[in-house]
PDB file of C-alpha atoms in Angstrom:
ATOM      1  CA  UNK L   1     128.925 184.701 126.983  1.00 47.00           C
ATOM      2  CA  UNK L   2     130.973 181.179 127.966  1.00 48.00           C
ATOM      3  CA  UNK L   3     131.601 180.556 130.813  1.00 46.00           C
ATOM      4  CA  UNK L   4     133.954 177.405 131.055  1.00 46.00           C
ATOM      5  CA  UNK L   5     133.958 175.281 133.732  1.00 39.00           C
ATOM      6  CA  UNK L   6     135.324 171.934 135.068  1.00 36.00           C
ATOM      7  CA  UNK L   7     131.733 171.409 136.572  1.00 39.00           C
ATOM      8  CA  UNK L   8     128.716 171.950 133.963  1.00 37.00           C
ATOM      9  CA  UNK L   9     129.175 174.703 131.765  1.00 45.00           C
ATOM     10  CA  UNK L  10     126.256 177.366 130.997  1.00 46.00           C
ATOM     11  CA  UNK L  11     126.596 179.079 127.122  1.00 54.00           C
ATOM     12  CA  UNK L  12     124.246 182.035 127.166  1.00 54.00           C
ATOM     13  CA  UNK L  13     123.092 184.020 123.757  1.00 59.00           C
ATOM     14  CA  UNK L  14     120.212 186.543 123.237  1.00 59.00           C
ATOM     15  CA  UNK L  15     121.108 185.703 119.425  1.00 57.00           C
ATOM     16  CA  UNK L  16     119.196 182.706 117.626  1.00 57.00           C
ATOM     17  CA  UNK L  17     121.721 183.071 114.866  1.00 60.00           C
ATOM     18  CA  UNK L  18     124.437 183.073 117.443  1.00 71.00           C
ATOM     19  CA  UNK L  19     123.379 180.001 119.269  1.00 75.00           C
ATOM     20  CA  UNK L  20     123.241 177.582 116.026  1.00 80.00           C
ATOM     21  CA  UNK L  21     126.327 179.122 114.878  1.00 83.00           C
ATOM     22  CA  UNK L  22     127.629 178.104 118.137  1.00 82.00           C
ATOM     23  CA  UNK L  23     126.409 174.560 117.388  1.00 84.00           C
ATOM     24  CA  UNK L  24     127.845 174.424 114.093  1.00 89.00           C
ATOM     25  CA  UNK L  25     131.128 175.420 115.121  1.00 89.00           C
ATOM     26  CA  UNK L  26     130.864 172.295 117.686  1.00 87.00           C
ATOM     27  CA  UNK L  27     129.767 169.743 115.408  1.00 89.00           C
ATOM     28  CA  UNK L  28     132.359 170.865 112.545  1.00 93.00           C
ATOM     29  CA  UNK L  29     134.906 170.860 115.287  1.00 90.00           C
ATOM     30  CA  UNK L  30     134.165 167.306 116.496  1.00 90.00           C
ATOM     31  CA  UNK L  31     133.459 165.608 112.807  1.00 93.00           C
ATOM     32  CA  UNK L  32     137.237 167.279 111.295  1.00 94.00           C
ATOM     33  CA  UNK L  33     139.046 166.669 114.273  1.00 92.00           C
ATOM     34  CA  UNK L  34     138.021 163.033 114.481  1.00 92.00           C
ATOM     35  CA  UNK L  35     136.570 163.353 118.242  1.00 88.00           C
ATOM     36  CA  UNK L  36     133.417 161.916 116.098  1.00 88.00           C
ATOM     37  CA  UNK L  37     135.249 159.306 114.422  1.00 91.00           C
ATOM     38  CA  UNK L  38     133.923 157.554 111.526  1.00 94.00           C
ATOM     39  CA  UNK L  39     131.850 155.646 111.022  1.00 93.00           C
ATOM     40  CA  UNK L  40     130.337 157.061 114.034  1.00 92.00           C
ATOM     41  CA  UNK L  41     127.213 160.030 113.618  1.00 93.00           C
ATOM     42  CA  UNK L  42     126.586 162.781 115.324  1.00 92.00           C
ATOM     43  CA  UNK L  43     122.943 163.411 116.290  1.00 91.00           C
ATOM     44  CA  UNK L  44     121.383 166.626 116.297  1.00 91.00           C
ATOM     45  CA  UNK L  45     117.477 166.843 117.257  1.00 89.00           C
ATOM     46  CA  UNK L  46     115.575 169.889 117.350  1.00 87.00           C
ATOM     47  CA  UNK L  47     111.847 171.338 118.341  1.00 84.00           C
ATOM     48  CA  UNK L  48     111.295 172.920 114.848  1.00 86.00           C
ATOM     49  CA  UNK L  49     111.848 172.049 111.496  1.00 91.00           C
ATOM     50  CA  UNK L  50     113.923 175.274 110.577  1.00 90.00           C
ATOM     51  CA  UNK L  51     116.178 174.877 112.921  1.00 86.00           C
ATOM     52  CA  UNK L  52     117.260 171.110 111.933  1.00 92.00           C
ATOM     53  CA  UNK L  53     117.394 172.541 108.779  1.00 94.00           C
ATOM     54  CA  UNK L  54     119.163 175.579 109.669  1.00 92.00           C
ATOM     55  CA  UNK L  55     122.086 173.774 111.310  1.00 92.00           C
ATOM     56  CA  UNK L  56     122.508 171.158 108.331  1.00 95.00           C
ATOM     57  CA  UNK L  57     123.163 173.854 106.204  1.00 96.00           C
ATOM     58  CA  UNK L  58     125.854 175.509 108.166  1.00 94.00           C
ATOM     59  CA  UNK L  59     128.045 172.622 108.985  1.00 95.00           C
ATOM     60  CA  UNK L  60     128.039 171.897 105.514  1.00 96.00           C
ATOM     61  CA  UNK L  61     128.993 175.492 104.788  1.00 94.00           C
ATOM     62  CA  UNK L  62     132.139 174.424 107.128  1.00 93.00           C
ATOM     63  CA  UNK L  63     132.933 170.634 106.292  1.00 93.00           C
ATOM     64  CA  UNK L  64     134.190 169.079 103.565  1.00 94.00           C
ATOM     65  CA  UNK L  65     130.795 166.673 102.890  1.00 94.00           C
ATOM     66  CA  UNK L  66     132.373 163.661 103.731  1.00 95.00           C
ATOM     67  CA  UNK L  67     131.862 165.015 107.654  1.00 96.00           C
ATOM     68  CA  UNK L  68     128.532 167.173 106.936  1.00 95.00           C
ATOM     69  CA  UNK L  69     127.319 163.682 105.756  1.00 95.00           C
ATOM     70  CA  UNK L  70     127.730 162.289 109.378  1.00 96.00           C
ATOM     71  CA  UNK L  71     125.916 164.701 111.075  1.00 96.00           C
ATOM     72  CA  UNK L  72     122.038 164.025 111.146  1.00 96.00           C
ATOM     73  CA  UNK L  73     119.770 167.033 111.833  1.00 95.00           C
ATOM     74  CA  UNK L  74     116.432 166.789 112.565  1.00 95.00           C
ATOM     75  CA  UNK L  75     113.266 167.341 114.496  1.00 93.00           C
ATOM     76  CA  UNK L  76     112.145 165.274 117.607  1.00 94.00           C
ATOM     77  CA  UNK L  77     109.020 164.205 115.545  1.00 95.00           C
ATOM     78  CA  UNK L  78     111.070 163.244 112.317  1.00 96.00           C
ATOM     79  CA  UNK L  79     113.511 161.245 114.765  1.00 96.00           C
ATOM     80  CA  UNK L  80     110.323 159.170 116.509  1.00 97.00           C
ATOM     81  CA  UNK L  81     108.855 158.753 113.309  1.00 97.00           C
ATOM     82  CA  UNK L  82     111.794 156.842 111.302  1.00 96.00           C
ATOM     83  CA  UNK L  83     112.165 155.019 114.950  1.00 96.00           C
ATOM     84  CA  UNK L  84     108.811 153.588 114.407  1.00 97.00           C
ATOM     85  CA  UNK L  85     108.741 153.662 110.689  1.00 97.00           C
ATOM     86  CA  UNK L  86     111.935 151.067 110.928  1.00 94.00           C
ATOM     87  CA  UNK L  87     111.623 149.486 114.171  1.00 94.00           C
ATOM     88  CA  UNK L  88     108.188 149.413 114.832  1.00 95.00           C
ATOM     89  CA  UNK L  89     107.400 145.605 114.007  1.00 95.00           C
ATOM     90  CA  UNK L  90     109.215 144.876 116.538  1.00 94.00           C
ATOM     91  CA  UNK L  91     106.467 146.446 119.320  1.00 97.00           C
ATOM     92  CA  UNK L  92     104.620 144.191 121.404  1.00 96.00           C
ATOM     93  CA  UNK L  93     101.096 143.279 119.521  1.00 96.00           C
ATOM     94  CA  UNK L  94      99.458 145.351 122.055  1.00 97.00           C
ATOM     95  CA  UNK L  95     101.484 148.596 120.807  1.00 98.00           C
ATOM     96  CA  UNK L  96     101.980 147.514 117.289  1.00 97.00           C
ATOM     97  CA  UNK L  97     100.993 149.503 114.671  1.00 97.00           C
ATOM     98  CA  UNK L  98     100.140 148.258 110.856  1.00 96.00           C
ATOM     99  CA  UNK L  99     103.421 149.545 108.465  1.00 95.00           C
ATOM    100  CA  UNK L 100     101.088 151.250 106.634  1.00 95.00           C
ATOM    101  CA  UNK L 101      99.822 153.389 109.309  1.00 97.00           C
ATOM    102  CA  UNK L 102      98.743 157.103 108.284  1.00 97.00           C
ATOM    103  CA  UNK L 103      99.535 160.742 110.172  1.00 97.00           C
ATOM    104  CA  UNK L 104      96.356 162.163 111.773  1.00 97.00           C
ATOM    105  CA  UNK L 105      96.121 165.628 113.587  1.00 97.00           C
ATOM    106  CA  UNK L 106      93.149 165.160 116.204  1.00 95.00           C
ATOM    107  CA  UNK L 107      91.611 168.428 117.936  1.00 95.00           C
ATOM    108  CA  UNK L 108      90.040 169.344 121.021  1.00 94.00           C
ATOM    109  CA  UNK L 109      86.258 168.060 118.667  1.00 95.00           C
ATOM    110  CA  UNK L 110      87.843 165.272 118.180  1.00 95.00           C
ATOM    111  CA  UNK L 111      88.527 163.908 121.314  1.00 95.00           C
ATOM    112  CA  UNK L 112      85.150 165.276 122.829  1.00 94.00           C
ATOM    113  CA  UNK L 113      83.250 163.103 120.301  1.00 94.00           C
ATOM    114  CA  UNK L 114      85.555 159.838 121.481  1.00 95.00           C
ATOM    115  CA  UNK L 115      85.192 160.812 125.048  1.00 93.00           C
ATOM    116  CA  UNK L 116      81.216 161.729 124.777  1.00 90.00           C
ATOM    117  CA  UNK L 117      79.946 159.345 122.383  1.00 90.00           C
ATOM    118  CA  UNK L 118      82.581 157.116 120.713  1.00 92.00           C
ATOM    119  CA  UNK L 119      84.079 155.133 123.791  1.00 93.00           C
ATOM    120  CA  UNK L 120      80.870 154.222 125.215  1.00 91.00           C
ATOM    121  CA  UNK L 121      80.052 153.411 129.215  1.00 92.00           C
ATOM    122  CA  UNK L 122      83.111 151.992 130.931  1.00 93.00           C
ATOM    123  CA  UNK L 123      82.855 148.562 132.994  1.00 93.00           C
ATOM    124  CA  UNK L 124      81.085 148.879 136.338  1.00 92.00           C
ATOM    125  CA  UNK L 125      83.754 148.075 137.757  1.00 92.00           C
ATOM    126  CA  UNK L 126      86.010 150.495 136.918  1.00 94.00           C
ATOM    127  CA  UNK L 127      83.361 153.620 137.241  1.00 92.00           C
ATOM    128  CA  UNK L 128      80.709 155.663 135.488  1.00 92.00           C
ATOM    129  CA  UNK L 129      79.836 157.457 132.270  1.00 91.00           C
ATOM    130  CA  UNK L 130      79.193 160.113 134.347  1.00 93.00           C
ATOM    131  CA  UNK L 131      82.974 160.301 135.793  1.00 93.00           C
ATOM    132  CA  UNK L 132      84.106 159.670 132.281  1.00 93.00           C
ATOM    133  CA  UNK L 133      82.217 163.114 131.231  1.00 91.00           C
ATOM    134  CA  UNK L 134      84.334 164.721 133.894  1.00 94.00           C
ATOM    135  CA  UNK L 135      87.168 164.382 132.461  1.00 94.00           C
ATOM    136  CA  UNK L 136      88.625 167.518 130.813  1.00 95.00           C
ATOM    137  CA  UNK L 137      89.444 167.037 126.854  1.00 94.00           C
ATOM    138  CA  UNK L 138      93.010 169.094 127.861  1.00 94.00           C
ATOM    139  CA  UNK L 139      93.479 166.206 130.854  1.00 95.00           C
ATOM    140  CA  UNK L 140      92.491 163.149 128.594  1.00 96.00           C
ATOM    141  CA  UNK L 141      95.288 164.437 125.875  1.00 93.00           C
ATOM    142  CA  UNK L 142      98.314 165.784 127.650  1.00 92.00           C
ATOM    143  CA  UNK L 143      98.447 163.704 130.798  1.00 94.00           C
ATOM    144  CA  UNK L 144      95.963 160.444 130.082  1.00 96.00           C
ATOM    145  CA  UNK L 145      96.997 159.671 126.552  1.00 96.00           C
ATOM    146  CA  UNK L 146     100.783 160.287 125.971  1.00 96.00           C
ATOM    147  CA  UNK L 147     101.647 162.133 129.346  1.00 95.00           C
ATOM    148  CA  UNK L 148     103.599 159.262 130.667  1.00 95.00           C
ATOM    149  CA  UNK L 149     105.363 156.136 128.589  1.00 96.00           C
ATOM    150  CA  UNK L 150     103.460 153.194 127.611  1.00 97.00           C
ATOM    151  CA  UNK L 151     103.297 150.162 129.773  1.00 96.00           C
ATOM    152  CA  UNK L 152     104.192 146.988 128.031  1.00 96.00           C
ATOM    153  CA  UNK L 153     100.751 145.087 129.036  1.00 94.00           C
ATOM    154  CA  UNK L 154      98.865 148.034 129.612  1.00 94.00           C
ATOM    155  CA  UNK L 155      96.497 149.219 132.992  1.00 93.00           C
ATOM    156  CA  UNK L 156      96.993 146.444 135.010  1.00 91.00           C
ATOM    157  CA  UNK L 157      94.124 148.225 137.210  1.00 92.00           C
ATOM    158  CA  UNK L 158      92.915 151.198 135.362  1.00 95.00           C
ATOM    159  CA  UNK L 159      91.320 154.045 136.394  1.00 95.00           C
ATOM    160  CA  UNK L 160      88.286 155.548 133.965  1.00 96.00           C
ATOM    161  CA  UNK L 161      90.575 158.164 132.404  1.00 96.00           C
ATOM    162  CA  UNK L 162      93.303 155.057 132.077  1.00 96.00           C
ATOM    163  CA  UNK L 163      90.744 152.887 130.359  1.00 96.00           C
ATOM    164  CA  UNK L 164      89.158 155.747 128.059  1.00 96.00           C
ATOM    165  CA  UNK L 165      93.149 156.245 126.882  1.00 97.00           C
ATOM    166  CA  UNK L 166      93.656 152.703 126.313  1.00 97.00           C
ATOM    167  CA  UNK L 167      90.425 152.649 123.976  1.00 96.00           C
ATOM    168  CA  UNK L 168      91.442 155.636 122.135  1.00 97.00           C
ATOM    169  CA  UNK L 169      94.781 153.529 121.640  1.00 98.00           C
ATOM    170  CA  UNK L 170      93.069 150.359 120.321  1.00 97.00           C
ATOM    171  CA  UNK L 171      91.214 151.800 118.211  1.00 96.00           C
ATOM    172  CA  UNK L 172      93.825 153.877 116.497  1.00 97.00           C
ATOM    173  CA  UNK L 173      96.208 150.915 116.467  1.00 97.00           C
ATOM    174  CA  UNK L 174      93.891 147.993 115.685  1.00 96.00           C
ATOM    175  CA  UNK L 175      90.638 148.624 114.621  1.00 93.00           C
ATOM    176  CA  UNK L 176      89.633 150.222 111.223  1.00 87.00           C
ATOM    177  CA  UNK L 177      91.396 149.275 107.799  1.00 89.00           C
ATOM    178  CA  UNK L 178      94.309 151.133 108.862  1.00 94.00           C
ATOM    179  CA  UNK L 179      96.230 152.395 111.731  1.00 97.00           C
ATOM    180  CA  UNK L 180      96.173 156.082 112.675  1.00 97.00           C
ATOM    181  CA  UNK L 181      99.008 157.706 114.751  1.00 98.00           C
ATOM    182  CA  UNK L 182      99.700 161.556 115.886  1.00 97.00           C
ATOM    183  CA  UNK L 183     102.885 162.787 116.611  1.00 97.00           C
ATOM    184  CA  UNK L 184     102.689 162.457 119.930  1.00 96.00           C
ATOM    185  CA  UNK L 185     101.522 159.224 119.794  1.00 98.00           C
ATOM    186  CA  UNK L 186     104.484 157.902 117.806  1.00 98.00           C
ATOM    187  CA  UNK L 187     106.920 159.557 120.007  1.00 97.00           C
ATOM    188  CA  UNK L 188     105.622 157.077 122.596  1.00 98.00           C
ATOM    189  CA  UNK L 189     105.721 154.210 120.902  1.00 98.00           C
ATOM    190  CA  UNK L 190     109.185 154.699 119.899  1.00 98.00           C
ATOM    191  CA  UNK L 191     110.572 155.223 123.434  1.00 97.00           C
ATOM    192  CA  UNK L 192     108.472 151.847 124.363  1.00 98.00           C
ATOM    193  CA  UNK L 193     109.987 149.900 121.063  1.00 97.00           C
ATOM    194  CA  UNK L 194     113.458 151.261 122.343  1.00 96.00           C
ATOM    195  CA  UNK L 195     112.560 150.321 126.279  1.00 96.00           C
ATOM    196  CA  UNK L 196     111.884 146.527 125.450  1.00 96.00           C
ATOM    197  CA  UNK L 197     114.572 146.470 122.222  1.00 95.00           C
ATOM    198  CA  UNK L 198     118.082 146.608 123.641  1.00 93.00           C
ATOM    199  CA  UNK L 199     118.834 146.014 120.361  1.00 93.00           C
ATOM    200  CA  UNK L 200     117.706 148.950 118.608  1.00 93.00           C
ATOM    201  CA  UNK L 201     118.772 151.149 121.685  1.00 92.00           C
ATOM    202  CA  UNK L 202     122.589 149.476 121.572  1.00 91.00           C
ATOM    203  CA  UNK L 203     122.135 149.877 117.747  1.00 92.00           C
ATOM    204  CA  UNK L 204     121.487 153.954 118.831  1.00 92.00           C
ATOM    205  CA  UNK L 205     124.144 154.181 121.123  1.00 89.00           C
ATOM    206  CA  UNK L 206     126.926 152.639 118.863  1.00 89.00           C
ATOM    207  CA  UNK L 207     125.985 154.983 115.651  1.00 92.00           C
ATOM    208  CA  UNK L 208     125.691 158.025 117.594  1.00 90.00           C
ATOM    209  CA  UNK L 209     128.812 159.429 119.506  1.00 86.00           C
ATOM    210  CA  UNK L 210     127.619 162.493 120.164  1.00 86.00           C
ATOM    211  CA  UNK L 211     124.263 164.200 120.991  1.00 85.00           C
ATOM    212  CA  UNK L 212     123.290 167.752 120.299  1.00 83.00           C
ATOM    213  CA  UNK L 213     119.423 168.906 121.403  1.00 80.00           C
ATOM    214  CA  UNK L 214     118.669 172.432 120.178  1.00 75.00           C
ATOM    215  CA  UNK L 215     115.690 174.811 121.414  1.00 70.00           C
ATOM    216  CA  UNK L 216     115.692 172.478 124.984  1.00 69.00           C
ATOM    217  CA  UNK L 217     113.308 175.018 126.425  1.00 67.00           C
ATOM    218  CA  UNK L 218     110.435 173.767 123.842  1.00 74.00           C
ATOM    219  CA  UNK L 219     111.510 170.348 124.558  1.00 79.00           C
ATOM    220  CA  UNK L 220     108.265 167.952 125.743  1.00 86.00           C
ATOM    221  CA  UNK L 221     108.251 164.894 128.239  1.00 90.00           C
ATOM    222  CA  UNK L 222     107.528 162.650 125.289  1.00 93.00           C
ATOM    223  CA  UNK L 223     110.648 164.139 123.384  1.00 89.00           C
ATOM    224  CA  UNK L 224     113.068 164.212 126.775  1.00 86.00           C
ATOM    225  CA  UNK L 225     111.533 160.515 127.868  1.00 91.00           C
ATOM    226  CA  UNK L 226     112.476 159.935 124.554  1.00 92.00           C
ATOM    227  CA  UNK L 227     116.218 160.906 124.574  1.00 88.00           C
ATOM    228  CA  UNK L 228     116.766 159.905 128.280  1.00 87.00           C
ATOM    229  CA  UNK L 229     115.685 156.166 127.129  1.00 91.00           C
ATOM    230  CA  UNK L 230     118.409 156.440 124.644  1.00 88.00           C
ATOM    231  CA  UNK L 231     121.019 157.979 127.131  1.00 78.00           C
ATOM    232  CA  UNK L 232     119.886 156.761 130.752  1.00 72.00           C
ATOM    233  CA  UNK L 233     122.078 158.609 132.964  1.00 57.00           C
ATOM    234  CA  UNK L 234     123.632 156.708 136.126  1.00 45.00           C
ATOM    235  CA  UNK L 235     122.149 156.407 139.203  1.00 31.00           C
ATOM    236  CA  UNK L 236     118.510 156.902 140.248  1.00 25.00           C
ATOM    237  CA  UNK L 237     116.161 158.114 137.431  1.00 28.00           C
ATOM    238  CA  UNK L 238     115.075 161.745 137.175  1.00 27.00           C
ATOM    239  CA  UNK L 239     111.332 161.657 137.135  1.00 24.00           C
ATOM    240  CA  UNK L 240     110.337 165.559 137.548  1.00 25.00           C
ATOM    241  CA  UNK L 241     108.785 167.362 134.375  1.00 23.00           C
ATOM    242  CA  UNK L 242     110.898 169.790 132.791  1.00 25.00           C
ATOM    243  CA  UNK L 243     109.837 173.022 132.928  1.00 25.00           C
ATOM    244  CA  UNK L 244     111.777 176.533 131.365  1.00 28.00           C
ATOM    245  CA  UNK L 245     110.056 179.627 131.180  1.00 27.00           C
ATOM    246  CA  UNK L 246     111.285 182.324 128.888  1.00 27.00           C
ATOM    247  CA  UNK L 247     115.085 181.215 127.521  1.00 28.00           C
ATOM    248  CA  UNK L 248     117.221 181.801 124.736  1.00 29.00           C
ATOM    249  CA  UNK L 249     119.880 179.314 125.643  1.00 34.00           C
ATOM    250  CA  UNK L 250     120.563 176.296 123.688  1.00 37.00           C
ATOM    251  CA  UNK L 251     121.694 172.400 125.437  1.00 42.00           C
ATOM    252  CA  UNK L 252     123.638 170.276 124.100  1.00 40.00           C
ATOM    253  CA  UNK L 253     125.996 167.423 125.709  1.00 36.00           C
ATOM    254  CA  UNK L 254     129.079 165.338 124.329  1.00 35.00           C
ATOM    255  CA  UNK L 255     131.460 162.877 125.548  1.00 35.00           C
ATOM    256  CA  UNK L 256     134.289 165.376 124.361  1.00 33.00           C
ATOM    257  CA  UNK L 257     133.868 167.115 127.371  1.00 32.00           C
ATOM    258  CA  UNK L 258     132.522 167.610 130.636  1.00 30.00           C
ATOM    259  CA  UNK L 259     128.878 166.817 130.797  1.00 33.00           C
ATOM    260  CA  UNK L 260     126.970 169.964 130.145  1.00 35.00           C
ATOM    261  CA  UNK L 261     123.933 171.441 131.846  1.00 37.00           C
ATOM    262  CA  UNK L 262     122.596 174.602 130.692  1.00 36.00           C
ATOM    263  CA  UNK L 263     121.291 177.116 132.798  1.00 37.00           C
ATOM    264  CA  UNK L 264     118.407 179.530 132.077  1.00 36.00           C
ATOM    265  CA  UNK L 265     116.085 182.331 133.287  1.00 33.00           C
ATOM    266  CA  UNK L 266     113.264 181.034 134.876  1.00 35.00           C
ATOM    267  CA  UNK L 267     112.756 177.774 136.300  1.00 34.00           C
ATOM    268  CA  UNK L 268     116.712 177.515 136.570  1.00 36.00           C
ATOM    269  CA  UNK L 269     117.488 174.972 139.058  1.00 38.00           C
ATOM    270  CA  UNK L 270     115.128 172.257 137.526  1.00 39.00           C
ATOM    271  CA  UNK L 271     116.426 173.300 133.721  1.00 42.00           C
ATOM    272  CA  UNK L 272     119.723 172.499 134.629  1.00 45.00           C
ATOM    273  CA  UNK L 273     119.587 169.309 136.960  1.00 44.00           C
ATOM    274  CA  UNK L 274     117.450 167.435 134.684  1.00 47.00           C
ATOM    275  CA  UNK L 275     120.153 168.454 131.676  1.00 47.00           C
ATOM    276  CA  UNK L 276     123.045 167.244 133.811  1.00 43.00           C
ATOM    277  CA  UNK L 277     121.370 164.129 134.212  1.00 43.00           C
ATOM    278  CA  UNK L 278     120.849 163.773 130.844  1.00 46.00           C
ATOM    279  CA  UNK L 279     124.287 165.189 129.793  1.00 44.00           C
ATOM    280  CA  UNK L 280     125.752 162.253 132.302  1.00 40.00           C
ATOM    281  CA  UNK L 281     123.944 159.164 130.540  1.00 40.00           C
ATOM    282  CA  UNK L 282     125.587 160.602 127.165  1.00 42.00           C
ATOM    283  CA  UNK L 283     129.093 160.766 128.593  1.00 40.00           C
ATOM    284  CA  UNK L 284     128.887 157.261 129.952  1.00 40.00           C
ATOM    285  CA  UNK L 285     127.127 155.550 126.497  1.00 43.00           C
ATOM    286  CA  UNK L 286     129.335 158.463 124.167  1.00 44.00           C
TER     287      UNK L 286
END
């Protein structure tokens, strides 16, 4: 079902199939009819790799491949990681990682040995090993190590958990032969290279007309930081977490039409505000 609107418009489908059809039609539509003119892209950024890939192959099913050439598909991670694979020299030396830096997939072990033994007994003045041990592994990962973006100088005062996450950060960036980066990890640094680079964010802005972000219910606060960096929508900033519980629906926004906020079971009203803010920043940088 569409429902169309003049205010945000909601475009429900129980159908996976249906709902990157739907987005195939729309970015076919926009690349023939010139509404993405070239040399202008269309970006299209999704949780999971099959489903980039999945939507690549359709429009160029429908376009002639002059216009399925224009359209880049891909995953959040694949998106931060050419960010920082092209731009990230231009970090601050605090954030910067060697070019050569290498993918590493840390676990829950992982992070207990850095936490436990690796990161040793924090200055006196900032607490004890024994309030470093309380710190959960789950707490130290999601919310002390990538659950908010990057200062550019770091902890001016740091709490223990804030100066066992700038260690882990140090040490993957700087110390060793070579740098070593998660996913997550990268995904910050590139919405910190794109925070102090207006630069690279114009650069975004003026190759990109249009914005497309499949599977928004899987979407992190690293990925959605991320894009809302890119695309800051007027007025004040939207700082609550997103959070969507059981949805089929799809998001996407354009400057071809209204701004777009999609609606979903679940957490509904906080779903769709924080899309219509983001929807907004694209219409006014489209």
């Amino acid at each position: 079902m569409i429902c169309c609107l003049l205010s945000p418009t909601a475009v429900i489908t129980a159908s996976v199939p249906r709902k990157t059809e739907l987005l195939a039609q729309r970015a076919a539509y926009l690349l023939q009819t010139g509404i993405a003119p070239p040399p202008r892209r269309i970006l299209a950024i999704s949780f999971k790799r099959d489903a980039a890939t999945n939507l690549a192959a359709r429009v160029r099913q429908r376009c002639h491949r002059s216009h399925a050439g224009r359209l880049d598909s891909m995953t959040f991670d694949a998106f931060a990681k050419s960010l920082v694979d092209r731009f990230g020299q231009a970090l601050p030396e605090r954030w910067r990682p060697r070019p050569d830096y290498e993918l590493m997939f840390p676990n829950d072990t992982a992070f207990r040995g850095f936490l436990f033994q690796d990161v040793g007994t924090p200055p006196k003045a900032i607490g004890s090993y024994a309030d470093l041990q309380a710190i959960s592994i789950k707490t130290f990962e999601r919310s002390l190590l990538v659950g908010s973006p990057l200062p550019v100088l770091g902890w001016p005062d740091p709490t223990v958990g804030q100066w066992a996450a700038d260690r882990f950060w140090q040490s993957s960036l700087h110390e060793g032969k070579k740098t070593f980066l998660s996913f997550p990890m990268i995904g910050r640094l590139a919405e910190l290279l794109l925070r102090v680079n207006p630069m690279a964010r114009d650069a975004l802005r003026l190759t990109y007309s249009h914005l497309f972000m499949d599977e928004f219910q899987d979407t992190t606060q690293i990925q959605y930081d991320l894009v809302r960096t890119i695309f800051p929508a007027p007025g004040p900033a939207m700082t609550e977490r997103l959070s969507v519980e059981r949805t089929t629906l799809i998001a996407f926004a354009s400057r071809a039409s209204t701004p777009i906020g999609f609606q979903s079971s679940g957490r509904t009203r906080r779903a769709s505000t924080a899309m219509v803010s983001l929807a907004a920043g694209i219409w006014r940088y489209g």
